[in-house]
Coordinates of C-alpha atoms in Angstrom, one line a residue:
Chain M
M38 CA -13.8 -111.3 53.6
S39 CA -14.9 -108.6 55.9
K40 CA -18.1 -106.7 56.1
I41 CA -18.7 -103.0 55.3
L42 CA -21.8 -101.3 56.8
V43 CA -23.0 -98.3 54.8
F44 CA -25.1 -95.7 56.7
T45 CA -27.7 -95.1 53.9
E46 CA -29.4 -91.7 53.8
F47 CA -32.6 -91.0 51.9
Q48 CA -34.2 -87.9 50.5
N49 CA -37.8 -87.9 49.1
G50 CA -37.9 -91.7 49.3
K51 CA -34.7 -92.1 47.2
I52 CA -31.2 -93.0 48.3
K53 CA -29.1 -89.8 48.3
R54 CA -26.4 -89.7 45.7
S55 CA -23.8 -89.5 48.4
S56 CA -25.0 -92.8 49.8
Q57 CA -25.2 -94.4 46.4
E58 CA -21.5 -93.5 46.0
L59 CA -20.6 -95.3 49.2
L60 CA -22.7 -98.4 48.5
Q61 CA -21.3 -98.8 45.0
F62 CA -17.7 -98.1 46.1
A63 CA -18.0 -100.7 49.0
A64 CA -19.2 -103.3 46.4
T65 CA -15.9 -102.8 44.5
T66 CA -13.8 -103.8 47.4
G67 CA -14.7 -107.5 47.4
N68 CA -16.2 -107.3 50.9
T69 CA -19.8 -108.0 51.9
V70 CA -21.9 -104.8 51.7
A71 CA -24.6 -104.2 54.3
A72 CA -26.8 -101.1 54.3
L73 CA -28.1 -99.6 57.5
V74 CA -31.5 -97.8 56.9
L75 CA -33.1 -95.9 59.7
G76 CA -36.6 -94.6 59.0
S77 CA -39.7 -95.6 57.2
T78 CA -38.5 -95.8 53.7
D79 CA -37.9 -98.4 51.0
G80 CA -34.6 -99.7 52.3
A81 CA -34.5 -102.5 49.7
Q82 CA -33.4 -100.0 47.1
A83 CA -29.9 -100.3 48.7
A84 CA -29.6 -103.7 46.9
H85 CA -29.7 -101.8 43.5
H86 CA -26.4 -100.2 44.5
G87 CA -24.6 -103.2 45.7
A88 CA -25.8 -104.1 49.2
T89 CA -26.5 -107.8 49.7
E90 CA -27.8 -107.2 53.3
V91 CA -30.1 -104.5 54.5
L92 CA -30.6 -103.8 58.2
F93 CA -33.5 -101.5 58.7
S94 CA -35.8 -100.0 61.4
A95 CA -39.0 -98.2 60.5
D96 CA -39.3 -96.9 64.1
A97 CA -41.2 -93.6 64.0
G98 CA -38.3 -92.1 66.2
F99 CA -36.1 -92.1 63.1
N100 CA -38.3 -89.8 61.1
S101 CA -36.3 -86.9 62.5
Y102 CA -32.7 -86.9 63.5
N103 CA -32.3 -87.5 67.3
P104 CA -28.6 -88.0 68.2
E105 CA -29.3 -90.1 71.3
L106 CA -31.7 -92.5 69.5
F107 CA -29.6 -92.8 66.4
T108 CA -26.4 -93.4 68.4
V109 CA -27.9 -96.3 70.3
A110 CA -29.4 -97.9 67.2
T111 CA -26.3 -97.4 65.0
A112 CA -24.0 -98.8 67.6
E113 CA -26.1 -101.9 68.0
A114 CA -26.4 -102.3 64.2
I115 CA -22.6 -102.1 63.9
Q116 CA -22.1 -104.7 66.6
K117 CA -24.9 -107.1 65.4
S118 CA -23.8 -106.9 61.8
G119 CA -20.2 -107.8 62.6
A120 CA -19.0 -105.0 60.3
T121 CA -15.4 -104.0 60.7
V122 CA -15.7 -100.9 58.4
V123 CA -18.5 -98.4 58.5
L124 CA -19.0 -95.8 55.7
A125 CA -21.2 -92.8 55.9
S126 CA -21.5 -89.5 54.2
S127 CA -19.9 -86.4 55.8
S128 CA -23.4 -84.9 55.8
S129 CA -24.9 -82.9 58.6
T130 CA -26.3 -86.1 60.1
G131 CA -23.2 -88.2 59.5
K132 CA -20.8 -85.7 61.0
D133 CA -23.0 -85.3 64.1
L134 CA -23.8 -89.0 64.7
F135 CA -20.6 -91.0 64.1
P136 CA -18.2 -89.3 66.5
R137 CA -20.7 -90.1 69.2
V138 CA -21.1 -93.7 68.0
A139 CA -17.3 -94.0 67.9
A140 CA -17.0 -92.9 71.5
K141 CA -19.7 -95.3 72.5
I142 CA -18.1 -98.4 70.8
K143 CA -14.5 -97.2 71.3
A144 CA -13.8 -97.0 67.5
G145 CA -11.8 -94.8 65.3
V146 CA -13.5 -92.2 63.1
V147 CA -12.2 -90.0 60.3
S148 CA -14.5 -87.4 58.7
D149 CA -14.3 -85.4 55.4
G150 CA -12.6 -88.1 53.5
I151 CA -11.8 -87.3 49.8
E152 CA -10.0 -90.5 48.8
I153 CA -10.4 -93.9 50.3
K154 CA -8.6 -97.2 49.8
I155 CA -9.9 -100.4 51.3
T156 CA -7.9 -103.6 51.0
G157 CA -9.5 -106.4 53.0
D158 CA -9.7 -104.8 56.4
D159 CA -7.0 -102.2 55.8
V160 CA -8.4 -98.7 55.4
K161 CA -6.5 -95.6 54.3
V162 CA -8.3 -92.2 54.0
K163 CA -7.0 -89.0 52.5
K164 CA -8.6 -85.9 54.1
P165 CA -8.1 -82.1 54.0
F166 CA -6.6 -80.2 56.9
Y167 CA -7.2 -76.5 57.4
S168 CA -10.1 -76.8 55.0
G169 CA -7.8 -77.9 52.2
K170 CA -4.6 -75.9 52.7
C171 CA -3.0 -79.3 53.1
F172 CA -3.9 -83.0 53.0
A173 CA -2.9 -86.0 55.1
T174 CA -3.6 -89.7 55.1
A175 CA -5.3 -91.4 58.0
T176 CA -4.8 -94.9 59.2
F177 CA -6.4 -96.7 62.1
E178 CA -5.0 -98.6 65.0
N179 CA -6.3 -100.3 68.2
T180 CA -9.8 -100.5 66.8
N181 CA -12.1 -103.3 65.7
V182 CA -14.3 -100.9 63.8
K183 CA -13.1 -98.3 61.4
I184 CA -15.5 -95.5 60.6
V185 CA -15.0 -93.3 57.6
L186 CA -17.2 -90.3 56.6
M187 CA -16.7 -89.4 53.0
R188 CA -17.4 -86.1 51.4
P189 CA -20.1 -86.2 48.7
N190 CA -19.1 -86.1 45.0
Q191 CA -15.8 -87.9 45.5
L192 CA -16.7 -91.3 44.1
P193 CA -18.3 -92.3 40.8
V194 CA -22.0 -93.5 40.6
A195 CA -23.3 -95.9 38.0
A196 CA -27.0 -96.5 37.2
A197 CA -29.0 -98.6 39.7
D198 CA -29.3 -102.3 38.9
V199 CA -32.9 -103.0 39.8
S200 CA -32.4 -106.7 39.1
K201 CA -30.4 -107.1 42.3
S202 CA -31.9 -108.0 45.7
A203 CA -30.8 -108.3 49.3
T204 CA -31.6 -110.0 52.5
V205 CA -33.6 -107.6 54.6
T206 CA -33.5 -107.8 58.4
E207 CA -35.3 -105.7 60.9
L208 CA -33.0 -104.1 63.5
T209 CA -34.1 -104.5 67.1
F210 CA -32.4 -102.4 69.7
T211 CA -33.0 -101.2 73.3
K212 CA -34.6 -97.8 73.2
P213 CA -33.0 -95.4 75.6
S214 CA -35.0 -92.9 77.7
L215 CA -34.4 -89.8 75.7
K216 CA -33.1 -86.5 77.1
T217 CA -33.2 -84.9 73.6
I218 CA -36.6 -83.8 72.2
I219 CA -37.0 -82.6 68.6
K220 CA -39.6 -79.8 68.9
D221 CA -39.8 -78.6 65.4
I222 CA -38.2 -78.8 62.0
V223 CA -38.3 -75.8 59.8
K224 CA -37.4 -76.8 56.2
G225 CA -35.1 -74.5 54.3
T226 CA -36.9 -72.5 51.6
S227 CA -34.4 -73.6 49.0
E228 CA -35.1 -76.7 46.8
K229 CA -31.4 -76.7 45.9
L230 CA -28.8 -79.2 47.1
D231 CA -26.8 -78.2 50.1
L232 CA -23.5 -76.5 49.2
T233 CA -21.5 -79.6 50.4
E234 CA -23.4 -81.9 48.0
A235 CA -23.8 -79.5 45.1
N236 CA -22.2 -80.5 41.8
I237 CA -22.1 -76.9 40.5
I238 CA -21.7 -73.8 42.7
V239 CA -22.1 -70.1 41.8
S240 CA -20.5 -68.0 44.5
G241 CA -20.5 -64.3 45.1
G242 CA -18.2 -61.9 46.9
R243 CA -17.9 -58.2 47.7
G244 CA -17.5 -57.4 44.0
L245 CA -21.3 -57.8 43.7
K246 CA -21.5 -54.4 45.6
E247 CA -24.8 -55.1 47.4
A248 CA -27.1 -57.8 48.6
G249 CA -29.8 -57.3 45.9
N250 CA -27.2 -58.2 43.2
F251 CA -27.2 -61.8 44.3
K252 CA -30.4 -62.1 42.2
M253 CA -28.1 -62.2 39.2
L254 CA -26.3 -65.2 40.6
N255 CA -29.6 -66.9 41.5
D256 CA -30.6 -66.5 37.8
L257 CA -27.4 -68.1 36.6
A258 CA -27.6 -70.9 39.2
D259 CA -31.2 -71.7 38.2
V260 CA -30.1 -72.2 34.6
L261 CA -27.3 -74.5 35.7
G262 CA -29.1 -76.3 38.5
A263 CA -26.4 -74.9 40.8
T264 CA -26.4 -73.9 44.5
V265 CA -25.4 -70.3 45.4
G266 CA -22.5 -69.7 47.8
A267 CA -20.9 -66.6 49.2
T268 CA -17.7 -65.3 50.8
R269 CA -17.2 -64.5 54.5
A270 CA -17.1 -60.8 53.7
V271 CA -20.6 -60.7 52.4
V272 CA -22.0 -63.1 55.0
D273 CA -20.5 -60.8 57.7
A274 CA -22.1 -57.8 56.0
G275 CA -25.4 -59.6 56.3
W276 CA -26.1 -59.9 52.6
V277 CA -26.8 -63.6 52.8
G278 CA -27.0 -66.2 55.6
H279 CA -24.1 -68.1 57.1
S280 CA -25.4 -71.4 55.6
M281 CA -24.1 -70.0 52.3
Q282 CA -20.6 -69.2 53.4
V283 CA -17.8 -71.1 51.7
G284 CA -14.4 -71.1 53.3
Q285 CA -12.4 -72.1 56.4
T286 CA -15.1 -70.8 58.8
G287 CA -17.9 -71.8 56.5
K288 CA -18.4 -74.8 54.3
T289 CA -15.6 -76.7 52.5
V290 CA -16.9 -77.6 49.0
A291 CA -15.6 -79.6 46.1
P292 CA -18.1 -79.4 43.2
S293 CA -17.3 -80.2 39.6
L294 CA -17.7 -76.6 38.7
Y295 CA -17.2 -73.5 40.9
I296 CA -18.0 -70.1 39.4
A297 CA -16.6 -67.3 41.6
V298 CA -18.1 -63.9 40.8
G299 CA -16.6 -60.8 42.4
V300 CA -14.6 -63.0 44.7
S301 CA -11.0 -61.7 45.4
G302 CA -9.8 -65.0 46.8
A303 CA -8.9 -64.5 50.5
I304 CA -6.7 -67.4 51.7
Q305 CA -9.5 -68.7 54.0
H306 CA -12.0 -68.7 51.1
L307 CA -9.5 -70.4 48.7
A308 CA -9.0 -73.1 51.4
G309 CA -12.7 -73.9 51.3
M310 CA -13.1 -74.3 47.5
S311 CA -9.8 -75.1 45.9
G312 CA -10.7 -78.8 45.8
S313 CA -13.3 -78.0 43.1
K314 CA -12.6 -79.7 39.8
V315 CA -13.0 -76.7 37.5
I316 CA -12.9 -73.1 38.9
V317 CA -14.1 -70.1 36.9
A318 CA -13.1 -66.6 38.2
I319 CA -14.9 -63.5 37.1
N320 CA -13.4 -60.4 38.5
S321 CA -12.6 -56.8 37.5
D322 CA -9.1 -56.9 39.2
P323 CA -6.6 -58.9 37.1
N324 CA -4.4 -59.2 40.1
A325 CA -7.0 -60.8 42.4
P326 CA -5.6 -64.0 44.0
I327 CA -8.6 -66.0 42.8
F328 CA -7.0 -66.1 39.3
Q329 CA -4.1 -68.2 40.7
K330 CA -6.5 -71.0 41.6
A331 CA -8.8 -70.6 38.6
T332 CA -9.0 -72.9 35.5
Y333 CA -10.7 -70.2 33.4
G334 CA -10.6 -66.5 34.1
I335 CA -12.6 -63.5 32.8
V336 CA -11.3 -60.1 33.7
G337 CA -14.2 -57.7 33.4
D338 CA -17.4 -56.3 34.8
A339 CA -19.5 -59.0 36.5
F340 CA -22.7 -57.0 35.8
E341 CA -22.1 -57.4 32.1
I342 CA -20.6 -60.9 32.0
V343 CA -23.0 -62.8 34.4
P344 CA -26.2 -61.9 32.4
A345 CA -24.3 -62.7 29.2
L346 CA -23.3 -66.1 30.6
T347 CA -26.8 -66.8 31.8
A348 CA -28.1 -66.1 28.3
E349 CA -25.4 -68.2 26.7
F350 CA -26.0 -71.2 29.0
K351 CA -29.8 -71.0 28.4
K352 CA -29.2 -71.1 24.7
V353 CA -26.7 -74.0 24.8
L354 CA -28.5 -76.1 27.5
A355 CA -31.8 -75.8 25.7
H356 CA -30.5 -78.1 23.0
Chain H
M205 CA -23.5 -74.6 88.9
K206 CA -20.6 -75.0 86.5
V207 CA -20.5 -74.2 82.8
F208 CA -17.5 -75.8 81.0
V209 CA -16.3 -74.3 77.7
C210 CA -14.0 -76.6 75.7
L211 CA -11.4 -74.7 73.7
K212 CA -8.8 -75.4 71.1
Q213 CA -5.9 -73.3 69.9
V214 CA -5.5 -73.3 66.1
P215 CA -3.4 -71.4 63.5
D216 CA -5.0 -68.1 62.5
T217 CA -7.1 -68.4 59.3
E218 CA -4.6 -66.2 57.4
T219 CA -1.8 -68.7 58.0
K220 CA 0.1 -70.0 55.0
I221 CA 0.6 -73.7 55.8
K222 CA 4.1 -75.2 55.3
I223 CA 4.8 -79.0 55.5
L224 CA 7.7 -80.5 57.4
P225 CA 10.4 -82.2 55.2
D226 CA 9.4 -85.7 56.5
H227 CA 5.7 -85.0 55.8
S228 CA 4.8 -85.9 59.4
G229 CA 2.9 -82.7 60.0
I230 CA 2.9 -79.0 59.4
D231 CA 5.8 -76.7 60.2
T232 CA 4.5 -74.7 63.2
A233 CA 7.4 -72.2 63.1
G234 CA 6.1 -68.6 62.9
I235 CA 2.4 -69.6 63.2
K236 CA 0.2 -67.2 65.0
W237 CA -2.1 -69.2 67.3
V238 CA -5.6 -68.0 68.0
M239 CA -8.7 -69.3 69.7
N240 CA -10.6 -71.5 67.2
P241 CA -13.2 -69.1 65.7
Y242 CA -16.2 -71.3 66.6
D243 CA -15.0 -71.5 70.2
E244 CA -15.4 -67.8 70.6
F245 CA -19.1 -68.2 70.2
A246 CA -19.1 -70.9 72.9
V247 CA -17.2 -68.6 75.3
E248 CA -19.6 -65.7 74.6
E249 CA -22.7 -67.9 75.2
A250 CA -21.2 -69.2 78.5
I251 CA -20.6 -65.6 79.7
K252 CA -24.1 -64.6 78.7
F253 CA -25.4 -67.6 80.6
K254 CA -23.5 -66.5 83.7
E255 CA -24.8 -62.9 83.4
K256 CA -28.4 -64.3 83.6
N257 CA -27.5 -66.9 86.2
P258 CA -25.3 -65.3 88.8
T259 CA -24.6 -68.6 90.6
A260 CA -23.0 -70.0 87.5
Q261 CA -19.2 -70.3 87.1
V262 CA -17.5 -70.4 83.7
W263 CA -14.6 -72.9 83.5
A264 CA -12.5 -72.8 80.3
I265 CA -10.7 -76.0 79.5
T266 CA -8.3 -77.0 76.8
A267 CA -6.0 -80.0 76.0
G268 CA -2.7 -79.2 74.2
P269 CA 0.9 -78.4 74.7
K270 CA 0.6 -76.2 77.8
A271 CA 3.4 -73.7 76.9
R272 CA 1.2 -72.2 74.2
A273 CA -2.2 -73.7 74.9
V274 CA -2.6 -71.6 78.1
E275 CA -2.9 -68.5 75.8
V276 CA -6.3 -69.6 74.6
L277 CA -7.4 -69.9 78.2
R278 CA -6.1 -66.4 79.0
T279 CA -8.2 -65.1 76.1
A280 CA -11.3 -66.8 77.6
L281 CA -10.5 -65.5 81.1
A282 CA -10.1 -62.0 79.6
M283 CA -13.5 -62.3 78.0
G284 CA -15.0 -63.2 81.4
A285 CA -14.4 -66.9 82.2
D286 CA -13.9 -67.5 86.0
E287 CA -11.5 -70.5 86.0
A288 CA -9.2 -72.3 83.6
I289 CA -7.7 -75.7 83.2
V290 CA -5.1 -76.9 80.8
I291 CA -4.5 -80.6 80.1
N292 CA -0.9 -80.8 79.0
A293 CA -0.7 -83.2 76.1
E294 CA 0.5 -83.5 72.5
N295 CA -0.5 -85.5 69.4
M296 CA -3.8 -86.9 70.7
D297 CA -6.6 -88.0 68.4
A298 CA -10.2 -86.9 68.8
I299 CA -11.3 -89.8 71.0
T300 CA -8.5 -89.5 73.6
T301 CA -8.9 -85.7 73.7
A302 CA -12.6 -86.1 74.4
E303 CA -12.0 -88.7 77.0
A304 CA -9.5 -86.5 78.8
L305 CA -11.8 -83.5 78.7
A306 CA -14.7 -85.6 80.0
K307 CA -12.6 -87.1 82.8
V308 CA -11.4 -83.7 84.0
I309 CA -15.0 -82.2 83.9
Q310 CA -16.2 -85.1 85.9
A311 CA -13.3 -84.8 88.4
E312 CA -14.3 -81.1 88.9
G313 CA -17.8 -82.1 89.9
G314 CA -19.5 -82.3 86.6
A315 CA -21.2 -79.6 84.5
H316 CA -24.7 -78.2 84.2
L317 CA -23.8 -77.1 80.7
V318 CA -20.8 -77.8 78.4
L319 CA -20.2 -75.5 75.5
A320 CA -17.8 -76.0 72.5
G321 CA -17.3 -74.8 68.9
K322 CA -19.0 -77.1 66.3
M323 CA -15.6 -77.7 64.6
A324 CA -12.0 -76.9 64.9
I325 CA -10.7 -75.2 61.8
D326 CA -7.4 -77.1 61.8
N327 CA -8.3 -80.8 61.4
N328 CA -12.0 -80.1 60.5
Q329 CA -13.1 -83.3 62.3
S330 CA -16.2 -82.0 64.1
S331 CA -15.8 -84.9 66.5
V332 CA -14.7 -83.9 70.0
P333 CA -17.9 -82.2 71.3
Q334 CA -20.2 -85.2 70.5
M335 CA -17.6 -87.5 71.9
V336 CA -17.4 -85.5 75.2
A337 CA -21.2 -85.7 75.4
E338 CA -21.1 -89.5 75.0
F339 CA -18.3 -89.9 77.6
L340 CA -20.3 -87.7 80.1
N341 CA -23.5 -89.5 79.1
I342 CA -25.4 -86.3 78.5
P343 CA -27.4 -85.2 75.4
H344 CA -25.9 -82.9 72.8
T345 CA -26.8 -80.7 69.9
S346 CA -24.2 -79.4 67.5
V347 CA -24.2 -76.6 64.9
V348 CA -26.3 -74.4 67.1
S349 CA -27.2 -70.8 66.2
K350 CA -29.8 -70.1 68.9
F351 CA -29.7 -70.9 72.6
E352 CA -32.2 -70.4 75.5
A353 CA -32.0 -71.8 79.0
T354 CA -34.5 -72.7 81.7
P355 CA -33.4 -74.3 85.0
E356 CA -34.3 -77.8 83.7
S357 CA -33.5 -77.7 80.0
F358 CA -32.0 -75.8 77.1
T359 CA -33.9 -75.1 73.8
V360 CA -31.6 -74.7 70.9
E361 CA -31.8 -74.2 67.1
R362 CA -29.6 -76.5 65.0
D363 CA -28.6 -75.6 61.4
A364 CA -29.0 -78.8 59.4
D365 CA -28.1 -79.2 55.7
G366 CA -29.8 -77.0 53.1
G367 CA -30.8 -74.2 55.4
T368 CA -33.1 -76.5 57.5
K369 CA -33.5 -75.5 61.2
E370 CA -34.2 -78.1 63.9
V371 CA -35.6 -76.8 67.2
V372 CA -34.3 -79.2 69.9
Q373 CA -34.9 -79.3 73.7
L374 CA -32.1 -80.9 75.8
M375 CA -32.6 -81.8 79.4
S376 CA -29.8 -80.5 81.5
P377 CA -27.0 -81.3 81.9
A378 CA -26.2 -81.1 78.2
L379 CA -23.6 -80.2 75.7
V380 CA -24.1 -77.5 73.0
A381 CA -21.7 -76.9 70.1
A382 CA -21.8 -73.4 68.6
N383 CA -22.2 -72.4 65.0
K384 CA -21.4 -68.9 63.6
G385 CA -24.4 -66.7 64.1
L386 CA -25.1 -67.8 67.7
N387 CA -24.0 -64.5 69.1
L388 CA -21.4 -61.7 68.6
P389 CA -18.4 -62.6 70.7
R390 CA -17.2 -59.7 72.9
Y391 CA -13.7 -58.2 72.9
A392 CA -11.7 -58.7 76.1
S393 CA -11.7 -55.6 78.2
L394 CA -8.5 -54.1 79.5
P395 CA -9.2 -54.9 83.1
G396 CA -10.2 -58.4 81.9
I397 CA -6.9 -58.8 80.2
M398 CA -5.0 -57.6 83.3
K399 CA -7.0 -60.0 85.5
A400 CA -6.4 -62.9 83.1
K401 CA -2.7 -62.4 83.2
K402 CA -2.5 -62.9 87.0
K403 CA -5.0 -65.8 87.1
V404 CA -3.5 -69.1 88.2
I405 CA -4.4 -71.7 85.6
K406 CA -4.8 -75.3 86.8
E407 CA -2.5 -77.7 85.1
I408 CA -3.2 -81.4 84.7
E409 CA -0.8 -83.8 83.0
F410 CA -2.5 -86.1 80.4
S411 CA -0.4 -89.0 81.7
T412 CA -2.2 -88.8 85.1
L413 CA -5.6 -89.4 83.6
G414 CA -5.3 -93.1 83.2
I415 CA -5.9 -93.1 79.4
A416 CA -3.8 -95.9 77.8
A417 CA -1.8 -95.4 74.7
T418 CA -4.0 -98.0 73.0
E419 CA -7.0 -95.7 73.3
Q420 CA -5.6 -93.8 70.4
K421 CA -7.4 -94.9 67.2
V422 CA -6.4 -92.7 64.3
K423 CA -3.0 -91.7 63.0
Y424 CA -2.2 -89.1 60.3
A425 CA 0.8 -89.2 58.0
G426 CA 1.9 -88.1 54.6
F427 CA 1.0 -84.4 55.0
E428 CA 1.2 -82.7 51.6
L429 CA 0.2 -79.4 50.0
P430 CA -2.4 -79.4 47.2
A431 CA -1.0 -80.0 43.7
E432 CA -0.1 -76.8 41.9
K433 CA -2.8 -75.7 39.5
P434 CA -1.9 -75.0 35.9
A435 CA -2.0 -71.3 34.9
V436 CA -5.4 -69.8 34.4
K437 CA -6.7 -69.6 30.9
L438 CA -7.9 -66.0 30.4
L439 CA -10.8 -65.5 28.0
T440 CA -10.8 -62.3 26.0
G441 CA -13.2 -60.2 24.0
D442 CA -16.3 -58.3 25.0
A443 CA -18.7 -59.7 27.6
T444 CA -20.7 -61.7 25.0
A445 CA -17.6 -63.2 23.4
Q446 CA -16.1 -64.0 26.8
A447 CA -19.4 -65.7 27.9
A448 CA -19.6 -67.7 24.7
A449 CA -15.9 -68.8 25.0
L450 CA -16.4 -69.9 28.6
V451 CA -19.5 -71.9 27.8
Q452 CA -17.7 -73.7 25.0
A453 CA -14.6 -74.4 27.2
L454 CA -16.8 -75.8 30.0
R455 CA -18.7 -78.0 27.6
N456 CA -16.1 -79.2 25.2
E457 CA -12.8 -78.9 27.0
A458 CA -13.5 -79.4 30.7
K459 CA -16.7 -81.3 30.0
V460 CA -18.4 -80.3 33.3
I461 CA -21.6 -78.9 31.7

């Protein structure tokens, strides 16, 4: 039996869904599951999702993300735990941290995994290339530690089992002298999930005609608990910020439901969202390429259909 | 004072990807190769830095098959880079690429600042910049949309998840990986293009860098296109009827609401 170390991320004192997915998946592989928790939070929660060991450090330095400090601590945690597989979410922190950790401990790392298979020590990961224009399967060689960063929403999550507990050990590590200083953190104004973690996305393109019309999408998104995305064209036009861009030069997303409004379906946009489970296209042009990727299509005027849809969802979801 | 910009040549975003019959990779025939879009922001920031710090020299560096990879260096030279180095190599994974880049940067006397794009749009790994920083033992920040320099340090803004911005100070030397929004990359000027054509590009063979084959950690195989989607189900009627039909379908058929 080998050991899987899961880098466990928290939000508002709770384990993020993306980390719950990884802990619960790791528990199904028959290996020992250890959770790494950096920051002052209730790390013991990891046991409720399948970890039997929790390695934590409540050092104040972990309250914000400092790549140098996190690299040293994570590398030591991997080595001390004896883990041969490390799982983390392909989040902003995961994607920044683990390549540096991999270089430090001379390990292999694969990011953006969408399917994973672990048999004993053997790890296979399917991941998109060109933001999803094609896929390939990664295998590891010449490495004692295999690091996989999985995209959120790819693995099932069951309810927490609060009866379970774990051995909790405090992580000690040699603090480096830091050349990185976090001066300020300005929280995003949105309470919504990041696009990469959202389960439902409502996305707008040039068909919306002007920036102010995104309000219509926000209204629909509020009813659905969705996050709003956008195409490159409208980001480049300055209607919305780049953090909302979906596509090959923006974010690659794979929600359960993607509603594209006034989006024609440029090849680089399709690359970023065609992994979505269900795609709805609303467009006045019946020949728009987006319809070739869509599950459901509505040919018509977005300015009539979106408010009608918002009203209909309100009605149905109220019950 | 040297500024290194790490570059990658990638297929243009409009490329329709085709898979080789043995699924070992993509068919590169007919592909238009361009500078990775995020690297353009890195080149622009390096040139802006040089304009403010006249003693700075901008070195463009890439690792790849040299016959085509030099083109990405010529683009950087045409934009205003001073020197260029190609490491001739094929089929390297992220860690060996990063190690090769770091070794060459060190051999050239090290860097005051290393710039790169936050991600290459081909394999979407977002790995090489952070790995180069680790090999050079310098601090890094990635996904940067704002950059300011003083002689001792750099102050940058990092775009984290959910629209959060982190303001980070890095003691020099440091590595900064660019996000879209950092700047507006300039077009190459005609004299710049002419000069870039004549410039001698330094060539280094990967095999001379002392990186063993066993340093390679990740292999990719089984390349495949996404599964064909079934035909779209078009919903008809007036807006109210279409909306009602869609909500029903999402709830009862697709079961995603």
